[in-house]
């Protein structure tokens, strides 16, 4: 998926705006990690493969446009050195990203474990309803009845830890989706968009003046060169002024 996305995006980057491809890749990344944040340990293999494929595809879409944009801004003699610097930065960012992700996961994991520890009461009605079901599981597994109380509490503890692990991963995926969405903002073509807005505004002003019968700025500038002092005009129609100049020449 990653290789195919890189090849396709590399071809499209030569004929399309790199900003459009970068924004598309970041959008796929953010949506994929939002989807990741909704899964749990019951996720199917097919859905997991689809999510991983989308994640790798988003990486392949973002990479080539960024490289192309950076290389275009450099002189030809510096392209080789810049390629090495980009590779080094990618390696450093990958290492730091893995360390930060692991730290974030552990922090959220212990936070959820502490929350379950503070809020879970073995005397609560919901827990008391779950204990007989756990004892039935132990009985079906052939465990000794004398060990059922201890093993039941152990299974409940494992269930809570598994739930804390799932929630920690969901928090990490959700944060990654938010960061991917925020990364879209600097990737947007703000300069091109602002120029387009200015062109539309000028066009609207021209149409408004045309409908109102007002002289256009270009026409005013042309009228200021007819020999009238200070370029204010004399109030005489252009045809009359031309006839007067002809008579003076005679």
XYZ file of N, CA and C in Angstrom:
750
model
N 0.828 -1.197 0.000
C 0.000 0.000 0.000
C 0.869 1.257 0.000
N 1.915 1.236 0.804
C 2.787 2.415 0.886
C 3.517 2.642 -0.438
N 4.088 1.577 -1.009
C 4.810 1.717 -2.266
C 3.905 2.166 -3.400
N 2.711 1.592 -3.487
C 1.790 1.996 -4.533
C 1.360 3.450 -4.380
N 1.114 3.878 -3.135
C 0.727 5.273 -2.908
C 1.858 6.228 -3.273
N 3.097 5.848 -2.968
C 4.239 6.700 -3.301
C 4.378 6.844 -4.814
N 4.269 5.734 -5.546
C 4.394 5.795 -7.001
C 3.290 6.643 -7.628
N 2.046 6.424 -7.198
C 0.933 7.165 -7.773
C 1.019 8.651 -7.425
N 1.331 8.945 -6.156
C 1.412 10.349 -5.744
C 2.589 11.053 -6.409
N 3.688 10.331 -6.605
C 4.828 10.942 -7.284
C 4.496 11.363 -8.705
N 3.687 10.561 -9.398
C 3.275 10.942 -10.753
C 2.289 12.110 -10.723
N 1.373 12.089 -9.760
C 0.386 13.165 -9.689
C 1.015 14.483 -9.256
N 2.095 14.415 -8.466
C 2.720 15.652 -7.976
C 3.308 16.483 -9.108
N 3.615 15.859 -10.246
C 4.161 16.611 -11.381
C 3.095 17.381 -12.140
N 1.831 17.002 -11.960
C 0.758 17.651 -12.715
C -0.292 18.305 -11.833
N -0.179 18.153 -10.515
C -1.148 18.725 -9.595
C -0.429 19.576 -8.559
N -1.206 20.304 -7.810
C -0.636 21.129 -6.742
C -0.164 20.230 -5.602
N 1.094 20.337 -5.175
C 1.561 19.526 -4.036
C 0.764 19.774 -2.764
N 0.273 20.985 -2.590
C -0.513 21.287 -1.386
C -1.789 20.450 -1.346
N -2.425 20.270 -2.499
C -3.651 19.473 -2.558
C -3.377 18.026 -2.165
N -2.291 17.457 -2.655
C -1.953 16.079 -2.302
C -1.591 15.956 -0.825
N -0.859 16.928 -0.303
C -0.483 16.876 1.105
C -1.710 16.960 2.007
N -2.615 17.862 1.685
C -3.839 17.985 2.476
C -4.675 16.708 2.394
N -4.725 16.098 1.210
C -5.475 14.845 1.059
C -4.869 13.744 1.918
N -3.540 13.624 1.898
C -2.889 12.600 2.710
C -3.102 12.814 4.195
N -3.007 14.055 4.647
C -3.236 14.336 6.067
C -4.693 14.099 6.448
N -5.606 14.377 5.525
C -7.007 14.085 5.804
C -7.260 12.590 5.964
N -6.664 11.790 5.079
C -6.791 10.334 5.213
C -6.176 9.862 6.518
N -5.033 10.432 6.896
C -4.378 10.072 8.152
C -5.280 10.382 9.349
N -5.850 11.588 9.388
C -6.697 11.972 10.517
C -7.949 11.099 10.603
N -8.592 10.839 9.461
C -9.796 10.009 9.471
C -9.478 8.574 9.884
N -8.333 8.060 9.421
C -7.963 6.695 9.781
C -7.731 6.550 11.279
N -7.034 7.504 11.879
C -6.773 7.404 13.312
C -8.023 7.696 14.137
N -8.949 8.498 13.608
C -10.250 8.617 14.272
C -10.977 7.274 14.289
N -10.868 6.542 13.189
C -11.469 5.210 13.121
C -10.743 4.261 14.067
N -9.420 4.372 14.132
C -8.667 3.549 15.072
C -9.141 3.764 16.509
N -9.510 4.995 16.844
C -9.901 5.317 18.213
C -11.226 4.698 18.619
N -11.948 4.100 17.685
C -13.245 3.493 18.004
C -13.186 1.980 18.143
N -12.059 1.362 17.825
C -11.977 -0.094 17.859
C -11.578 -0.559 19.258
N -11.815 -1.826 19.526
C -11.422 -2.449 20.787
C -10.875 -3.838 20.496
N -10.763 -4.670 21.551
C -10.139 -5.976 21.357
C -11.000 -6.937 20.550
N -12.237 -6.557 20.263
C -13.116 -7.422 19.468
C -13.035 -7.109 17.968
N -12.115 -6.267 17.550
C -12.022 -5.885 16.149
C -11.653 -7.096 15.297
N -12.229 -7.146 14.107
C -11.940 -8.251 13.209
C -10.637 -8.055 12.443
N -10.134 -9.149 11.899
C -8.870 -9.088 11.165
C -9.016 -8.252 9.895
N -10.138 -8.380 9.210
C -10.338 -7.622 7.976
C -10.339 -6.124 8.217
N -11.043 -5.680 9.258
C -11.075 -4.253 9.572
C -9.703 -3.751 9.988
N -8.976 -4.558 10.742
C -7.639 -4.152 11.172
C -6.700 -4.010 9.962
N -6.789 -4.932 9.004
C -5.967 -4.828 7.793
C -6.336 -3.580 7.001
N -7.629 -3.275 6.914
C -8.066 -2.075 6.195
C -7.511 -0.806 6.846
N -7.568 -0.739 8.162
C -7.069 0.446 8.856
C -5.557 0.603 8.688
N -4.837 -0.490 8.782
C -3.391 -0.416 8.585
C -3.041 -0.019 7.154
N -3.827 -0.509 6.195
C -3.589 -0.131 4.797
C -3.830 1.351 4.580
N -4.895 1.885 5.170
C -5.165 3.316 5.050
C -4.080 4.156 5.717
N -3.562 3.672 6.832
C -2.500 4.420 7.519
C -1.254 4.498 6.647
N -0.847 3.382 6.079
C 0.334 3.384 5.217
C 0.088 4.183 3.943
N -1.131 4.126 3.423
C -1.452 4.908 2.230
C -1.335 6.403 2.505
N -1.790 6.831 3.678
C -1.671 8.256 4.015
C -0.213 8.687 4.095
N 0.648 7.821 4.628
C 2.077 8.147 4.662
C 2.625 8.293 3.242
N 2.207 7.387 2.348
C 2.683 7.455 0.976
C 2.177 8.663 0.210
N 0.999 9.173 0.579
C 0.462 10.352 -0.107
C 1.177 11.618 0.353
N 1.540 11.702 1.611
C 2.123 12.923 2.157
C 3.585 13.081 1.749
N 4.326 11.993 1.653
C 5.771 12.079 1.451
C 6.222 12.740 0.156
N 5.843 12.236 -1.024
C 6.352 12.813 -2.285
C 6.059 14.298 -2.486
N 4.839 14.803 -2.192
C 4.630 16.249 -2.381
C 5.527 17.103 -1.498
N 5.766 16.663 -0.256
C 6.651 17.421 0.622
C 8.068 17.457 0.065
N 8.559 16.313 -0.382
C 9.908 16.280 -0.950
C 10.003 17.146 -2.206
N 8.990 17.065 -3.051
C 9.013 17.844 -4.287
C 9.007 19.341 -3.995
N 8.174 19.772 -3.054
C 8.108 21.195 -2.714
C 9.437 21.692 -2.154
N 10.061 20.872 -1.301
C 11.337 21.280 -0.719
C 12.452 21.310 -1.762
N 12.471 20.341 -2.661
C 13.530 20.290 -3.666
C 13.407 21.414 -4.692
N 12.198 21.809 -5.023
C 12.013 22.878 -5.993
C 12.571 24.202 -5.491
N 12.588 24.381 -4.187
C 13.049 25.652 -3.623
C 14.561 25.716 -3.472
N 15.283 24.661 -3.843
C 16.735 24.615 -3.660
C 17.465 24.682 -4.993
N 18.661 25.241 -4.997
C 19.488 25.163 -6.215
C 19.850 23.716 -6.525
N 20.155 23.455 -7.768
C 20.412 22.088 -8.202
C 21.612 21.477 -7.492
N 22.631 22.286 -7.178
C 23.827 21.740 -6.547
C 23.613 21.357 -5.084
N 22.489 21.765 -4.491
C 22.214 21.456 -3.094
C 21.176 20.352 -2.918
N 20.672 19.804 -4.012
C 19.607 18.805 -3.926
C 20.102 17.529 -3.259
N 21.306 17.070 -3.603
C 21.829 15.826 -3.037
C 22.007 15.969 -1.532
N 22.591 17.074 -1.101
C 22.776 17.293 0.329
C 21.432 17.402 1.045
N 20.483 18.067 0.429
C 19.169 18.205 1.052
C 18.470 16.851 1.195
N 18.664 15.963 0.219
C 18.063 14.628 0.323
C 18.606 13.884 1.537
N 19.911 13.983 1.767
C 20.490 13.347 2.946
C 19.984 13.952 4.239
N 19.827 15.278 4.254
C 19.313 15.939 5.458
C 17.871 15.519 5.736
N 17.061 15.406 4.685
C 15.676 14.974 4.865
C 15.612 13.541 5.408
N 16.463 12.678 4.886
C 16.483 11.299 5.382
C 16.883 11.257 6.855
N 17.861 12.082 7.238
C 18.275 12.131 8.637
C 17.154 12.651 9.528
N 16.469 13.682 9.071
C 15.372 14.228 9.862
C 14.234 13.230 10.015
N 13.959 12.460 8.957
C 12.915 11.440 9.056
C 13.293 10.369 10.078
N 14.568 9.989 10.099
C 15.001 8.991 11.077
C 14.883 9.529 12.498
N 15.301 10.769 12.691
C 15.216 11.360 14.031
C 13.759 11.507 14.474
N 12.917 11.986 13.565
C 11.510 12.151 13.924
C 10.840 10.811 14.202
N 11.229 9.762 13.454
C 10.668 8.442 13.725
C 11.062 7.926 15.097
N 12.327 8.149 15.489
C 12.779 7.708 16.811
C 12.088 8.491 17.921
N 12.053 9.815 17.769
C 11.395 10.635 18.787
C 9.897 10.353 18.855
N 9.281 10.132 17.684
C 7.854 9.842 17.677
C 7.524 8.554 18.412
N 8.341 7.517 18.224
C 8.100 6.260 18.936
C 8.261 6.443 20.444
N 9.275 7.206 20.858
C 9.491 7.434 22.294
C 8.344 8.232 22.907
N 7.912 9.279 22.209
C 6.808 10.087 22.726
C 5.511 9.282 22.765
N 5.282 8.459 21.745
C 4.064 7.642 21.715
C 4.047 6.637 22.862
N 5.188 5.989 23.126
C 5.253 5.035 24.233
C 5.030 5.725 25.571
N 5.612 6.912 25.728
C 5.421 7.649 26.980
C 3.968 8.052 27.167
N 3.346 8.527 26.092
C 1.943 8.910 26.170
C 1.059 7.712 26.486
N 1.341 6.581 25.852
C 0.532 5.385 26.111
C 0.647 4.951 27.575
N 1.859 4.904 28.088
C 2.037 4.480 29.481
C 1.349 5.440 30.445
N 1.441 6.726 30.166
C 0.803 7.693 31.043
C -0.716 7.507 31.052
N -1.319 7.324 29.880
C -2.759 7.115 29.819
C -3.164 5.760 30.407
N -2.311 4.751 30.228
C -2.608 3.426 30.776
C -2.668 3.478 32.293
N -1.645 4.033 32.925
C -1.638 4.099 34.386
C -2.738 5.023 34.898
N -3.095 6.026 34.121
C -4.199 6.895 34.515
C -5.517 6.119 34.557
N -5.759 5.297 33.547
C -6.989 4.503 33.532
C -6.963 3.409 34.591
N -5.809 2.810 34.821
C -5.712 1.795 35.879
C -6.019 2.417 37.233
N -5.471 3.598 37.485
C -5.750 4.272 38.751
C -7.218 4.626 38.885
N -7.821 5.025 37.777
C -9.243 5.349 37.827
C -10.084 4.126 38.137
N -9.758 2.992 37.507
C -10.482 1.764 37.807
C -10.251 1.323 39.249
N -9.050 1.516 39.737
C -8.759 1.128 41.118
C -9.566 1.959 42.111
N -9.704 3.245 41.815
C -10.428 4.124 42.742
C -11.934 3.959 42.663
N -12.449 3.556 41.498
C -13.903 3.520 41.311
C -14.506 2.120 41.388
N -13.676 1.075 41.301
C -14.203 -0.289 41.310
C -14.311 -0.800 42.740
N -15.498 -1.205 43.102
C -15.765 -1.741 44.440
C -16.297 -3.163 44.287
N -15.631 -4.102 44.937
C -16.059 -5.501 44.811
C -17.445 -5.732 45.380
N -17.895 -4.805 46.240
C -19.232 -4.957 46.816
C -20.310 -4.284 45.971
N -19.902 -3.687 44.860
C -20.882 -3.025 44.002
C -21.805 -4.057 43.359
N -23.074 -3.689 43.086
C -24.019 -4.661 42.498
C -23.538 -5.222 41.162
N -22.970 -4.373 40.301
C -22.522 -4.870 39.010
C -21.413 -5.893 39.133
N -20.486 -5.666 40.057
C -19.391 -6.614 40.261
C -19.923 -7.917 40.851
N -20.865 -7.830 41.783
C -21.434 -9.031 42.381
C -22.192 -9.873 41.364
N -22.783 -9.205 40.361
C -23.461 -9.954 39.300
C -22.465 -10.639 38.376
N -21.271 -10.048 38.202
C -20.274 -10.627 37.303
C -19.530 -11.787 37.950
N -19.442 -11.816 39.289
C -18.666 -12.873 39.952
C -19.226 -14.275 39.694
N -20.537 -14.518 39.770
C -21.032 -15.871 39.451
C -20.703 -16.315 38.026
N -20.751 -15.376 37.078
C -20.410 -15.736 35.706
C -18.943 -16.151 35.592
N -18.067 -15.444 36.304
C -16.656 -15.810 36.291
C -16.439 -17.173 36.950
N -17.192 -17.466 37.999
C -17.071 -18.780 38.645
C -17.530 -19.892 37.708
N -18.549 -19.596 36.901
C -18.981 -20.602 35.923
C -17.889 -20.855 34.883
N -17.188 -19.806 34.492
C -16.086 -19.972 33.543
C -14.994 -20.831 34.164
N -14.689 -20.593 35.420
C -13.653 -21.378 36.099
C -14.111 -22.824 36.284
N -15.376 -23.015 36.570
C -15.889 -24.376 36.723
C -15.822 -25.124 35.402
N -16.174 -24.432 34.319
C -16.089 -25.071 33.007
C -14.655 -25.377 32.609
N -13.686 -24.599 33.121
C -12.280 -24.858 32.827
C -11.690 -25.939 33.706
N -12.470 -26.480 34.664
C -11.993 -27.557 35.519
C -11.121 -27.098 36.675
N -11.254 -25.837 37.082
C -10.462 -25.336 38.196
C -11.026 -25.856 39.518
N -10.172 -25.871 40.530
C -10.566 -26.367 41.839
C -11.515 -25.383 42.503
N -12.618 -25.852 43.088
C -13.565 -24.936 43.753
C -12.922 -24.132 44.876
N -11.894 -24.688 45.502
C -11.268 -23.959 46.598
C -10.544 -22.703 46.115
N -10.157 -22.679 44.849
C -9.429 -21.530 44.303
C -10.330 -20.551 43.556
N -11.629 -20.845 43.509
C -12.516 -19.973 42.745
C -12.537 -18.525 43.246
N -12.624 -18.261 44.546
C -12.654 -16.845 44.986
C -11.417 -16.060 44.541
N -10.244 -16.668 44.705
C -9.021 -15.959 44.334
C -8.927 -15.800 42.817
N -9.238 -16.860 42.094
C -9.155 -16.800 40.640
C -10.214 -15.862 40.049
N -11.367 -15.774 40.691
C -12.405 -14.866 40.208
C -11.941 -13.422 40.305
N -11.348 -13.082 41.435
C -10.820 -11.728 41.590
C -9.686 -11.478 40.595
N -8.875 -12.512 40.353
C -7.786 -12.367 39.380
C -8.301 -12.135 37.972
N -9.346 -12.854 37.580
C -9.929 -12.640 36.252
C -10.547 -11.252 36.126
N -11.196 -10.810 37.187
C -11.763 -9.462 37.155
C -10.663 -8.409 37.027
N -9.554 -8.647 37.718
C -8.420 -7.722 37.624
C -7.852 -7.701 36.198
N -7.717 -8.862 35.574
C -7.219 -8.923 34.201
C -8.170 -8.216 33.231
N -9.471 -8.361 33.478
C -10.445 -7.695 32.609
C -10.322 -6.176 32.702
N -10.122 -5.673 33.902
C -9.969 -4.232 34.091
C -8.676 -3.727 33.458
N -7.603 -4.502 33.551
C -6.341 -4.099 32.915
C -6.470 -4.087 31.390
N -7.171 -5.079 30.859
C -7.381 -5.101 29.407
C -8.208 -3.895 28.958
N -9.196 -3.522 29.757
C -10.004 -2.355 29.422
C -9.176 -1.075 29.503
N -8.291 -0.987 30.489
C -7.412 0.177 30.601
C -6.448 0.254 29.415
N -5.972 -0.899 28.961
C -5.085 -0.921 27.789
C -5.809 -0.421 26.544
N -7.044 -0.871 26.351
C -7.822 -0.429 25.185
C -8.071 1.070 25.227
N -8.429 1.586 26.373
C -8.701 3.019 26.486
C -7.429 3.848 26.262
N -6.273 3.336 26.733
C -5.016 4.053 26.521
C -4.687 4.128 25.033
N -4.871 3.028 24.307
C -4.636 3.052 22.861
C -5.622 3.994 22.163
N -6.861 4.007 22.597
C -7.839 4.900 21.977
C -7.473 6.364 22.202
N -6.983 6.679 23.396
C -6.538 8.053 23.654
C -5.378 8.439 22.733
N -4.444 7.511 22.558
C -3.299 7.783 21.682
C -3.737 7.992 20.237
N -4.634 7.139 19.750
C -5.108 7.275 18.372
C -5.881 8.575 18.182
N -6.683 8.950 19.177
C -7.450 10.184 19.062
C -6.531 11.405 19.032
N -5.496 11.402 19.862
C -4.539 12.511 19.844
C -3.806 12.578 18.503
N -3.449 11.434 17.944
C -2.793 11.420 16.632
C -3.711 11.986 15.558
N -5.005 11.663 15.639
C -5.953 12.205 14.668
C -6.059 13.720 14.786
N -6.070 14.224 16.014
C -6.149 15.676 16.211
C -4.904 16.359 15.660
N -3.728 15.794 15.929
C -2.495 16.377 15.410
C -2.460 16.337 13.883
N -2.952 15.236 13.298
C -3.013 15.166 11.840
C -3.947 16.216 11.255
N -5.077 16.447 11.937
C -5.980 17.490 11.467
C -5.382 18.886 11.582
N -4.653 19.137 12.677
C -4.012 20.446 12.837
C -2.898 20.652 11.807
N -2.242 19.551 11.409
C -1.174 19.678 10.406
C -1.699 20.088 9.042
N -3.008 19.957 8.828
C -3.585 20.379 7.556
C -3.519 21.902 7.405
N -3.622 22.628 8.506
C -3.687 24.091 8.436
C -2.462 24.700 7.762
N -1.219 24.378 8.192
C -0.079 24.980 7.476
C 0.116 24.424 6.068
N -0.502 23.281 5.763
C -0.351 22.713 4.423
C -1.312 23.321 3.408
N -2.288 24.075 3.863
C -3.242 24.679 2.943
C -2.569 25.772 2.111
N -2.978 25.943 0.867
C -2.382 26.991 -0.001
C -2.939 28.365 0.340
N -2.475 28.914 1.463
C -3.021 30.195 1.914
C -2.709 31.320 0.929
N -1.473 31.351 0.400
C -1.097 32.443 -0.518
C -1.950 32.411 -1.786
N -2.100 31.230 -2.378
C -2.916 31.130 -3.582
C -4.374 31.481 -3.295
N -4.863 31.034 -2.138
C -6.241 31.369 -1.797
C -6.452 32.854 -1.594
N -5.486 33.517 -0.949
C -5.613 34.954 -0.736
C -5.570 35.710 -2.065
N -4.703 35.280 -2.972
C -4.665 35.919 -4.286
C -5.978 35.729 -5.029
N -6.564 34.534 -4.923
C -7.856 34.312 -5.560
C -8.950 35.194 -4.980
N -8.925 35.371 -3.650
C -9.913 36.250 -3.015
C -9.743 37.683 -3.487
N -8.495 38.143 -3.600
C -8.254 39.511 -4.079
C -8.732 39.688 -5.520
N -8.499 38.670 -6.376
C -8.971 38.769 -7.759
C -10.493 38.829 -7.816
N -11.150 38.003 -6.993
C -12.612 38.030 -6.979
C -13.138 39.363 -6.480
N -12.461 39.930 -5.475
C -12.910 41.213 -4.938
C -12.755 42.318 -5.983
N -11.621 42.333 -6.687
C -11.418 43.341 -7.724
C -12.429 43.173 -8.855
N -12.708 41.933 -9.222
C -13.703 41.701 -10.270
C -15.068 42.192 -9.840
N -15.423 41.940 -8.583
C -16.704 42.429 -8.088
C -16.788 43.941 -8.062
N -15.680 44.594 -7.679
C -15.666 46.052 -7.691
C -15.824 46.595 -9.113
N -15.163 45.952 -10.080
C -15.273 46.404 -11.469
C -16.699 46.252 -11.987
N -17.327 45.121 -11.691
C -18.703 44.918 -12.136
C -19.657 45.905 -11.471
N -19.412 46.197 -10.194
C -20.294 47.142 -9.510
C -20.181 48.537 -10.116
N -18.948 48.969 -10.411
C -18.773 50.293 -11.023
C -19.351 50.335 -12.435
N -19.228 49.226 -13.158
C -19.784 49.196 -14.515
C -21.299 49.322 -14.486
N -21.944 48.605 -13.555
C -23.397 48.685 -13.449
C -23.857 50.047 -12.962
N -23.046 50.679 -12.104
C -23.423 51.992 -11.581
C -23.072 53.120 -12.520
N -22.375 52.831 -13.623
C -21.993 53.860 -14.574
C -20.821 54.701 -14.116
N -20.075 54.245 -13.143
C -18.930 54.994 -12.657
C -17.726 54.715 -13.559
N -16.832 55.706 -13.721
C -15.625 55.465 -14.533
C -14.692 54.514 -13.827
N -14.063 53.645 -14.569
C -13.120 52.689 -14.016
C -11.804 53.380 -13.699
N -11.007 52.843 -12.788
C -9.713 53.454 -12.461
C -8.820 53.617 -13.675
N -8.802 52.677 -14.585
C -7.981 52.786 -15.776
C -8.449 53.912 -16.688
N -9.768 54.074 -16.788
C -10.297 55.151 -17.618
C -9.973 56.499 -17.020
N -10.007 56.630 -15.665
C -9.658 57.870 -15.009
C -8.203 58.230 -15.254
N -7.329 57.227 -15.186
C -5.907 57.489 -15.421
C -5.660 57.923 -16.852
N -6.399 57.341 -17.810
C -6.232 57.738 -19.211
C -6.750 59.149 -19.433
N -7.843 59.518 -18.729
C -8.397 60.838 -18.889
C -7.539 61.922 -18.288
N -6.657 61.548 -17.342
C -5.807 62.550 -16.701
C -4.643 62.969 -17.580
N -4.457 62.380 -18.752
C -3.334 62.695 -19.636
C -3.761 63.480 -20.854
N -4.930 64.119 -20.826
C -5.412 64.837 -21.999
C -4.997 66.294 -22.031
N -4.054 66.702 -21.198
C -3.558 68.064 -21.192
C -4.312 68.972 -20.261
N -5.310 68.482 -19.537
C -6.049 69.319 -18.603
C -5.217 69.497 -17.341
N -5.134 70.670 -16.746
C -4.342 70.884 -15.544
C -4.800 69.962 -14.428
N -3.827 69.365 -13.730
C -4.018 68.474 -12.588
C -4.812 67.230 -12.957
N -5.113 67.017 -14.245
C -5.769 65.786 -14.685
C -7.183 65.661 -14.207
N -7.874 66.772 -13.902
C -9.240 66.676 -13.390
C -10.261 66.717 -14.506
N -9.866 67.044 -15.786
C -10.835 67.119 -16.871
C -11.532 68.469 -16.884
N -12.180 68.803 -17.970
C -12.846 70.096 -18.106
C -14.349 69.982 -18.183
N -14.864 68.796 -18.057
C -16.301 68.617 -18.154
C -16.796 68.585 -19.570
N -15.899 68.728 -20.587
C -16.286 68.711 -21.998
C -16.210 67.283 -22.496
N -17.175 66.802 -23.242
C -17.125 65.435 -23.768
C -15.857 65.211 -24.567
N -15.355 63.976 -24.626
C -14.119 63.688 -25.358
C -14.191 64.076 -26.830
N -15.331 63.906 -27.493
C -15.444 64.263 -28.918
C -15.290 65.766 -29.114
N -15.880 66.580 -28.215
C -15.750 68.038 -28.321
C -14.319 68.477 -28.075
N -13.656 67.827 -27.104
C -12.269 68.199 -26.829
C -11.392 67.881 -28.026
N -11.617 66.755 -28.700
C -10.833 66.426 -29.888
C -11.067 67.446 -31.001
N -12.318 67.895 -31.187
C -12.619 68.894 -32.213
C -11.966 70.224 -31.898
N -11.923 70.602 -30.609
C -11.273 71.850 -30.220
C -9.771 71.799 -30.493
N -9.126 70.628 -30.195
C -7.696 70.524 -30.446
C -7.409 70.624 -31.951
N -8.289 70.069 -32.794
C -8.097 70.142 -34.252
C -8.195 71.574 -34.740
N -9.173 72.317 -34.191
C -9.332 73.706 -34.614
C -8.124 74.554 -34.194
N -7.574 74.273 -32.989
C -6.413 75.049 -32.547
C -5.222 74.794 -33.439
N -5.044 73.582 -33.878
C -3.935 73.271 -34.758
C -4.063 74.016 -36.082
N -5.263 74.218 -36.592
C -5.459 74.944 -37.818
C -5.115 76.419 -37.634
